[in-house]
Short mmCIF file of C-alpha atoms and ligand atoms in Angstrom, two decimals:
data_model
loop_
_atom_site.label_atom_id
_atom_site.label_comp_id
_atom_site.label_asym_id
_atom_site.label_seq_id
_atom_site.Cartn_x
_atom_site.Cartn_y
_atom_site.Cartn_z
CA UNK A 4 100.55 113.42 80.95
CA UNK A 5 100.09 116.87 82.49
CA UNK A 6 103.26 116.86 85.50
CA UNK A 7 101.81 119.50 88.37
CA UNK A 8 104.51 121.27 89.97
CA UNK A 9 104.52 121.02 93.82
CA UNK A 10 104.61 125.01 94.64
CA UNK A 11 107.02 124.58 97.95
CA UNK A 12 107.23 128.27 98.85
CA UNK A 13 103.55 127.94 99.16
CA UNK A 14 103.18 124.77 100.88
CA UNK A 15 106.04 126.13 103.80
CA UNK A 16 104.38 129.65 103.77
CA UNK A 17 101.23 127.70 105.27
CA UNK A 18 103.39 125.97 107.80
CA UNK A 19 104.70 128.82 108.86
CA UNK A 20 101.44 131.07 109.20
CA UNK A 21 99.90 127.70 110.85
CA UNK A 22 103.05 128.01 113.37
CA UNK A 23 102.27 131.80 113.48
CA UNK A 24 99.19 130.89 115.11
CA UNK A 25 100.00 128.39 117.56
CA UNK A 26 103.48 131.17 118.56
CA UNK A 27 100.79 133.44 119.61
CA UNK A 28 98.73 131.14 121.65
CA UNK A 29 102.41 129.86 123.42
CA UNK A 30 103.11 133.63 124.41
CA UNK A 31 99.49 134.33 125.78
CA UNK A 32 100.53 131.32 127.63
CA UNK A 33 103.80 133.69 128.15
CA UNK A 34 106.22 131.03 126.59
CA UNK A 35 108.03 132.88 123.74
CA UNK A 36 109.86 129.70 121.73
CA UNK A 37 113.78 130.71 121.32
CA UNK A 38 116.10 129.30 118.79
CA UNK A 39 119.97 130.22 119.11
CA UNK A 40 121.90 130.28 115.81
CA UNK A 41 125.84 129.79 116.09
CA UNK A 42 127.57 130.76 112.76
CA UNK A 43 131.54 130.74 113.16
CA UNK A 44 133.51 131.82 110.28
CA UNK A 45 132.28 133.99 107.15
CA UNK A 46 131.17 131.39 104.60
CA UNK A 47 128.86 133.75 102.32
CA UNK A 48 126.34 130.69 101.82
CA UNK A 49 125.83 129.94 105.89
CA UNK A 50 125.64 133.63 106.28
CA UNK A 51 122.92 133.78 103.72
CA UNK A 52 120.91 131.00 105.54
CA UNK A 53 121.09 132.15 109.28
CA UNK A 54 119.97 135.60 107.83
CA UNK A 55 116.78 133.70 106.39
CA UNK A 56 116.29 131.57 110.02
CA UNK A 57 116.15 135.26 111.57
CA UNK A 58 113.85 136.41 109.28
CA UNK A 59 111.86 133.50 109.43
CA UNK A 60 111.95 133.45 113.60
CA UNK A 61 110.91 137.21 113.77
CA UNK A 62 107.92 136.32 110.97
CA UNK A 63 106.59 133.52 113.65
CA UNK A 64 107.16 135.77 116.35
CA UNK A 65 109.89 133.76 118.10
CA UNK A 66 113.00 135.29 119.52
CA UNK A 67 116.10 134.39 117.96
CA UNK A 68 119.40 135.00 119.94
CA UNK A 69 122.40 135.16 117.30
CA UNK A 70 126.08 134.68 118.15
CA UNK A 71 128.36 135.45 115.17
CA UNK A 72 131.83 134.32 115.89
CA UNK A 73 135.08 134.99 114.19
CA UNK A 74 136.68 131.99 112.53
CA UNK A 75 139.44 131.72 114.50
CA UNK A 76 137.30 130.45 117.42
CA UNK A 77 138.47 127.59 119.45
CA UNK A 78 136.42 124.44 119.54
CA UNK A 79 136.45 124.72 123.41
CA UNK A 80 134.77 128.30 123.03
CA UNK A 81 132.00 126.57 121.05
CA UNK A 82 131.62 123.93 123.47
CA UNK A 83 131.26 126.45 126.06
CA UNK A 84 128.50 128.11 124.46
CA UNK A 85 126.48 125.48 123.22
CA UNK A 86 126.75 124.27 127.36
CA UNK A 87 125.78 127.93 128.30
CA UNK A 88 122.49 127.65 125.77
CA UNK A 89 121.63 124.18 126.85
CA UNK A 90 121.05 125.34 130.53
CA UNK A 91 119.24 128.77 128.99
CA UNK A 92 115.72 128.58 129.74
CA UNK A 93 114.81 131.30 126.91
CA UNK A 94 116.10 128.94 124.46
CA UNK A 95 114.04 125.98 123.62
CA UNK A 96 116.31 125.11 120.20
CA UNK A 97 120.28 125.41 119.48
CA UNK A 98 121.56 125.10 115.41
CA UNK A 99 125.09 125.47 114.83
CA UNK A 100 125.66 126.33 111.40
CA UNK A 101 127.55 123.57 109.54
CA UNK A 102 129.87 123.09 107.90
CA UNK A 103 131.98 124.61 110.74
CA UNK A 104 135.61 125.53 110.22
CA UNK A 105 138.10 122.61 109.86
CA UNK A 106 140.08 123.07 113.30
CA UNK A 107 136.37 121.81 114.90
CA UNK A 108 135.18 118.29 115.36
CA UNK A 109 131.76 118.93 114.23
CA UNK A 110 130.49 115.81 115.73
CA UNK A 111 131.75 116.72 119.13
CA UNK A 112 129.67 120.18 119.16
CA UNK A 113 126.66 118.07 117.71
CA UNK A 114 127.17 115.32 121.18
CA UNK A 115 127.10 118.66 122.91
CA UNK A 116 123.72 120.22 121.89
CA UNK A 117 121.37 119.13 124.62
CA UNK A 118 118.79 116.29 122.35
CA UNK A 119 115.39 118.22 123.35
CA UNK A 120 117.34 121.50 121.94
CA UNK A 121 118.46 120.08 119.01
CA UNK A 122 116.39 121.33 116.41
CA UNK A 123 118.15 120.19 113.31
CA UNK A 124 117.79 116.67 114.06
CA UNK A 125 121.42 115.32 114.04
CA UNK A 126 122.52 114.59 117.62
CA UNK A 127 122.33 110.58 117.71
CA UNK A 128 120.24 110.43 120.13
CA UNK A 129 117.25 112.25 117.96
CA UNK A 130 118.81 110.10 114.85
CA UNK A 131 118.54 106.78 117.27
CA UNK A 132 114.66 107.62 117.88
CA UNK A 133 113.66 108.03 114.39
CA UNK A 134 115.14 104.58 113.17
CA UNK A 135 113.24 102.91 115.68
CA UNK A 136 110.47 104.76 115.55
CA UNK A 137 110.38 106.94 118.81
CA UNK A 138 109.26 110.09 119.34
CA UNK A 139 112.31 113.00 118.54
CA UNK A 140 113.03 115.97 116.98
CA UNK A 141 113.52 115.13 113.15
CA UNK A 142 116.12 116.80 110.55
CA UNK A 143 114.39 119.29 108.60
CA UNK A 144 115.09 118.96 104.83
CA UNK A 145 114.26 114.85 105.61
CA UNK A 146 111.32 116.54 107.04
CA UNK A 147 110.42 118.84 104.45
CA UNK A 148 110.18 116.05 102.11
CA UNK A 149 107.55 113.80 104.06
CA UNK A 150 105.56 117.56 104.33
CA UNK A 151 105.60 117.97 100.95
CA UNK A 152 104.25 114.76 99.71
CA UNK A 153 101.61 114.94 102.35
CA UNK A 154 100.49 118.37 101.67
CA UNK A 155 99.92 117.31 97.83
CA UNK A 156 98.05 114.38 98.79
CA UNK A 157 100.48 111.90 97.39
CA UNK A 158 100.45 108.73 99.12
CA UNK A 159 103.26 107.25 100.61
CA UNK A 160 101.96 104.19 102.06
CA UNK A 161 102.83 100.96 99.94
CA UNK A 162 105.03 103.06 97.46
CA UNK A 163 108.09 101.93 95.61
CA UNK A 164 110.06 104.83 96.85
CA UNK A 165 113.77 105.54 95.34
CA UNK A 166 115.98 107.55 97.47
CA UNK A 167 119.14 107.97 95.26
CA UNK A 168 121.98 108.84 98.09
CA UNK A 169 122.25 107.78 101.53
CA UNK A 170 124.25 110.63 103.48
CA UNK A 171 123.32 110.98 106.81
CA UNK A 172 121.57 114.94 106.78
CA UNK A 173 119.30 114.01 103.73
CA UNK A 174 119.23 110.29 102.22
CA UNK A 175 119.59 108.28 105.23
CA UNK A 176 117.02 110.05 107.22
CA UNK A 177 114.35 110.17 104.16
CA UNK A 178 114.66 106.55 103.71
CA UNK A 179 113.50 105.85 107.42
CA UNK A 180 110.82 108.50 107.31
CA UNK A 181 109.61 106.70 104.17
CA UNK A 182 109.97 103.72 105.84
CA UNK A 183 107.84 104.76 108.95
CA UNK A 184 105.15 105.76 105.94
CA UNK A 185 104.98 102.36 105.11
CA UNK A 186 106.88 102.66 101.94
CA UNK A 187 108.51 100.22 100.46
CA UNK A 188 112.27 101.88 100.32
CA UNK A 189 115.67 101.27 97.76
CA UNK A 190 118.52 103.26 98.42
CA UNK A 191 120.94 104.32 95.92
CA UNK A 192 124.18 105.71 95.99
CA UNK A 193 127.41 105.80 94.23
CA UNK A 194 128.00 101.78 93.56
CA UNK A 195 124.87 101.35 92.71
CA UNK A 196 124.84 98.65 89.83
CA UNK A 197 122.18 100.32 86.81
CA UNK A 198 120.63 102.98 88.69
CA UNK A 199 118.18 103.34 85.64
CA UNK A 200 116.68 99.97 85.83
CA UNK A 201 116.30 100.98 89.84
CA UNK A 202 114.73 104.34 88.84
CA UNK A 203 111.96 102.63 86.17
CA UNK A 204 110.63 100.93 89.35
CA UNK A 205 109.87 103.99 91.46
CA UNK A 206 106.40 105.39 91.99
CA UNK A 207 108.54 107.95 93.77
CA UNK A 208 111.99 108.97 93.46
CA UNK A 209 114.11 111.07 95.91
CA UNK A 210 117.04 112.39 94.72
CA UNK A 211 119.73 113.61 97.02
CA UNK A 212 122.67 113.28 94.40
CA UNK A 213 124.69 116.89 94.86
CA UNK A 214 125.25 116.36 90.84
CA UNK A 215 123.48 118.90 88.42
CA UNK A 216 120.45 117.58 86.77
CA UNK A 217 121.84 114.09 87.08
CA UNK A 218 118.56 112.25 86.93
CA UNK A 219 116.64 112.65 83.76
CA UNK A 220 113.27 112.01 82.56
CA UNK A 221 114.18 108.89 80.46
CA UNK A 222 115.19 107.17 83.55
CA UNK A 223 111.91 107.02 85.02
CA UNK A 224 108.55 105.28 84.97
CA UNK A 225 105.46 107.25 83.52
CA UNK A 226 103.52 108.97 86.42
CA UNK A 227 106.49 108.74 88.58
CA UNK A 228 106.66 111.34 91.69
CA UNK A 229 109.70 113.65 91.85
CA UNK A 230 111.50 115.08 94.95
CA UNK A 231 114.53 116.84 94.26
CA UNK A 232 116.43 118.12 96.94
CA UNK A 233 119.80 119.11 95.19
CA UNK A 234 121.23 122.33 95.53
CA UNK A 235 123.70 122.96 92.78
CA UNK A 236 124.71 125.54 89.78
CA UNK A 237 124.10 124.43 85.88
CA UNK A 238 127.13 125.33 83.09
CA UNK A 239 125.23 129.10 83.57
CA UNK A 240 125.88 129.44 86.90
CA UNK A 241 122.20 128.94 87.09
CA UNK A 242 120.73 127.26 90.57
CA UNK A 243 119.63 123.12 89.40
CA UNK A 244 118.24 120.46 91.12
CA UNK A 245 119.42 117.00 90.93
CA UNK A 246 117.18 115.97 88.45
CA UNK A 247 116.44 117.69 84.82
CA UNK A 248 113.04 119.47 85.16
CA UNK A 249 112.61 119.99 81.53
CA UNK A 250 112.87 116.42 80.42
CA UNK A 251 110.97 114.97 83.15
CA UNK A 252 107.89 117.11 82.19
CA UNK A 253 105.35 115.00 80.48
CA UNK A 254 106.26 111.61 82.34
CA UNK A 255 106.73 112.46 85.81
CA UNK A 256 102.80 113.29 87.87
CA UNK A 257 104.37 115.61 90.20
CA UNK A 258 107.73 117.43 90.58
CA UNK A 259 109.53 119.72 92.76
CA UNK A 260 111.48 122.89 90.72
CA UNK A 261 114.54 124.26 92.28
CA UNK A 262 114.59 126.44 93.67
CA UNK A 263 111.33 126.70 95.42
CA UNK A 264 110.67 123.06 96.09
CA UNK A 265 112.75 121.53 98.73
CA UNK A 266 114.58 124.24 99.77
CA UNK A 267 111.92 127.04 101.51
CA UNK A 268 110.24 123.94 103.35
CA UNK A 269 113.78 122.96 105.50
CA UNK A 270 113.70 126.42 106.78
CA UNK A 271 109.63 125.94 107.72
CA UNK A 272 110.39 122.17 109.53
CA UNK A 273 113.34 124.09 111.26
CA UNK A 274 110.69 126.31 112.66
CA UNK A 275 108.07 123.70 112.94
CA UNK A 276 111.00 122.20 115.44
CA UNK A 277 112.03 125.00 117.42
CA UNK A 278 107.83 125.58 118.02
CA UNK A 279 107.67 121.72 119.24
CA UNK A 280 111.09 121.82 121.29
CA UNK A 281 109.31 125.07 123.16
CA UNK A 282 106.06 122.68 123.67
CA UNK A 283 108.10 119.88 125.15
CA UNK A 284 110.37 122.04 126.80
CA UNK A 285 107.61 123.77 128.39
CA UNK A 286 105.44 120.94 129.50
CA UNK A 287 102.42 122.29 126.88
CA UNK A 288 100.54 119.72 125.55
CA UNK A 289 100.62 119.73 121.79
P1 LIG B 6 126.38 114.15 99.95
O1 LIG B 6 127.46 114.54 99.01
O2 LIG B 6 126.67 114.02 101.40
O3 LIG B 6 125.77 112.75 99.45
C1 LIG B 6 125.53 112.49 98.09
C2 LIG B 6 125.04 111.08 97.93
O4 LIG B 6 124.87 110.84 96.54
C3 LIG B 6 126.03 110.03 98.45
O5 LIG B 6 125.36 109.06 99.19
C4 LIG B 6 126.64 109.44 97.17
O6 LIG B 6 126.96 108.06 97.26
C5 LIG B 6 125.49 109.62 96.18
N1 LIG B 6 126.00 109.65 94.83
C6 LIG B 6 127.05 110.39 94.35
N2 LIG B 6 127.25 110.11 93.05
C7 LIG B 6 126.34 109.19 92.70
C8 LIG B 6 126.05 108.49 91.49
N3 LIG B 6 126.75 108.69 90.39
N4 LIG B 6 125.02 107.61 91.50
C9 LIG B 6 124.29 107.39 92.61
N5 LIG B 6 124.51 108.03 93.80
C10 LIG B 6 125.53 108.90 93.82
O7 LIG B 6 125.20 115.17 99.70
P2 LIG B 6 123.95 115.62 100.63
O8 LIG B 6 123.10 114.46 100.93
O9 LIG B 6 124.45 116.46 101.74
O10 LIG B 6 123.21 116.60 99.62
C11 LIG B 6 122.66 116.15 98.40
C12 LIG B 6 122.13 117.33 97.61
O11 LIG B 6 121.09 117.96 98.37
C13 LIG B 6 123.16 118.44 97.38
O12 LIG B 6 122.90 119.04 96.12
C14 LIG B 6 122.89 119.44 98.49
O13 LIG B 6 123.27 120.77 98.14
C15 LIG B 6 121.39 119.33 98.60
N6 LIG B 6 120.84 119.69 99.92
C16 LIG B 6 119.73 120.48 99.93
C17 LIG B 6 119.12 120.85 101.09
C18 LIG B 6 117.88 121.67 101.04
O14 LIG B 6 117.55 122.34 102.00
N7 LIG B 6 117.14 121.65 99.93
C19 LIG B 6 119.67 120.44 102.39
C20 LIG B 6 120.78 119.53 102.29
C21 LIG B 6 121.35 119.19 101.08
P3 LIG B 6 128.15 107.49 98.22
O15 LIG B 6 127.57 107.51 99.59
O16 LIG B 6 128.38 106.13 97.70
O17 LIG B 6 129.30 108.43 98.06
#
């Protein structure tokens, strides 16, 4: 069995020069799609992300109004801000960087964020409308994932798909979206009684684990589909998925490396939201 890497830097490239496109139509229409990105604190990580979401607004040709704020913020100044960009009409999508620091109720400033402008996908209201199947503005990595599978023309419909975890930014929301793909969905997570025997039945298996290359290729059934979305460091210090590439090779059809699977395509859906927040916003049709 020859396993065919899914190239996600390419795959999110095209979404973005496809969003490109439609950007330039929206500001000959002279709508100019805005996202506003809150970072408070200096966590080197969140700093290295909003630093790509600028990069990747100014590559679309959207504005992107930043607002770097010390750590010692107040939740109440946060609050105030997020109310100020809700009633700005030059911004069409709000992300506060999570985590935030621990004197803020991060719920609370999620509640806050007006639901059209909530381009990551997590105020309940947008969560509400995916599990029963209205329209909303969906979390991007869950997002990313559904994108991905597409794009490769691997079908979804009628699957066995595995989602090992079932936290509310990444397993949670994959299992619905898989759901609303006609899948038929298991969710793992930590009490999960022989997770193996689980695995052996999936024609495609999510993992969303946090735990270095925790899912290996003897756990799954030939021609199985791989998704890895975890983010983590090997013995090396070496960035790792969830799941151990090398092992899987030769039994899985399709995987997703790390990085350059998962990762570049949550940055593309988070654009792919802020363009369809401007539409709605805006009254275009899409
Ligand atoms: P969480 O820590 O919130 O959730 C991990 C899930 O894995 C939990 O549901 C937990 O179960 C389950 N789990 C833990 N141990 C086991 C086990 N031994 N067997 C089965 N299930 C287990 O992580 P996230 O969902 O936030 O993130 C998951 C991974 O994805 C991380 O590596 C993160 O860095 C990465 N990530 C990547 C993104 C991207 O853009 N590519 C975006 C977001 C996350 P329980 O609920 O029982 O505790």
């Amino acid at each position: 069995m020859n396993t065919q890497i899914i190239d996600g830097k390419s795959i999110a490239q095209s979404i973005k020069d496809e969003l490109k496109m439609k950007v330039q139509t929206l500001r000959e229409q002279g709508i100019t799609p805005g996202l506003a990105v809150v970072l408070v604190g200096e966590n080197p990580a969140s700093q290295v992300y909003v630093s790509n979401k600028k990069k990747a607004c100014e590559y679309i040709g959207m504005k992107s109004f930043s607002y770097e704020l010390p750590s010692e913020t107040t939740e109440k100044e946060v609050l105030d801000l997020v109310e100020t960009l809700n009633n700005d009409k030059n911004v069409h999508g709000i992300l506060v960087q999570l985590p935030l620091p621990k004197h803020m109720d991060e719920q609370k400033i999620i509640l806050k964020i007006d639901p059209l402008k909530d381009v990551d996908g997590f105020h309940p209201q947008n969560v509400g409308a995916l599990s029963i199947g209205l329209n909303g503005l969906i979390s991007c990595t869950p997002a990313g994932v559904i994108e991905l599978l597409k794009r490769s023309q691997i079908e979804i419909a009628g699957k066995h798909c595995v989602v090992v975890g079932r936290s509310n930014i990444v397993g949670k929301p994959v299992s619905l979206l898989l759901l609303r793909e006609h899948a038929t969905v298991t969710i793992c997570h930590s009490r999960t009684k022989n997770l193996s025997d689980v695995l052996k039945q999936a024609d495609i298996v999510i993992a969303a684990v946090g735990i270095a290359k925790f899912i290996t290729g003897t756990m799954l059934k030939s021609e199985a589909v791989v998704i890895d979305v975890g983010i983590n460091r090997d013995e090396n210090g070496k960035l790792c998925g969830d799941v151990d590439f090398q092992s899987c090779q030769g039994v899985a059809s399709y995987i997703t490396p790390v990085p350059g699977g998962v990762g570049p395509m949550t940055i593309a859906m988070l654009m792919h939201n802020c363009v369809l927040a401007a539409t709605n916003q805006e009254g275009v049709l899409n």
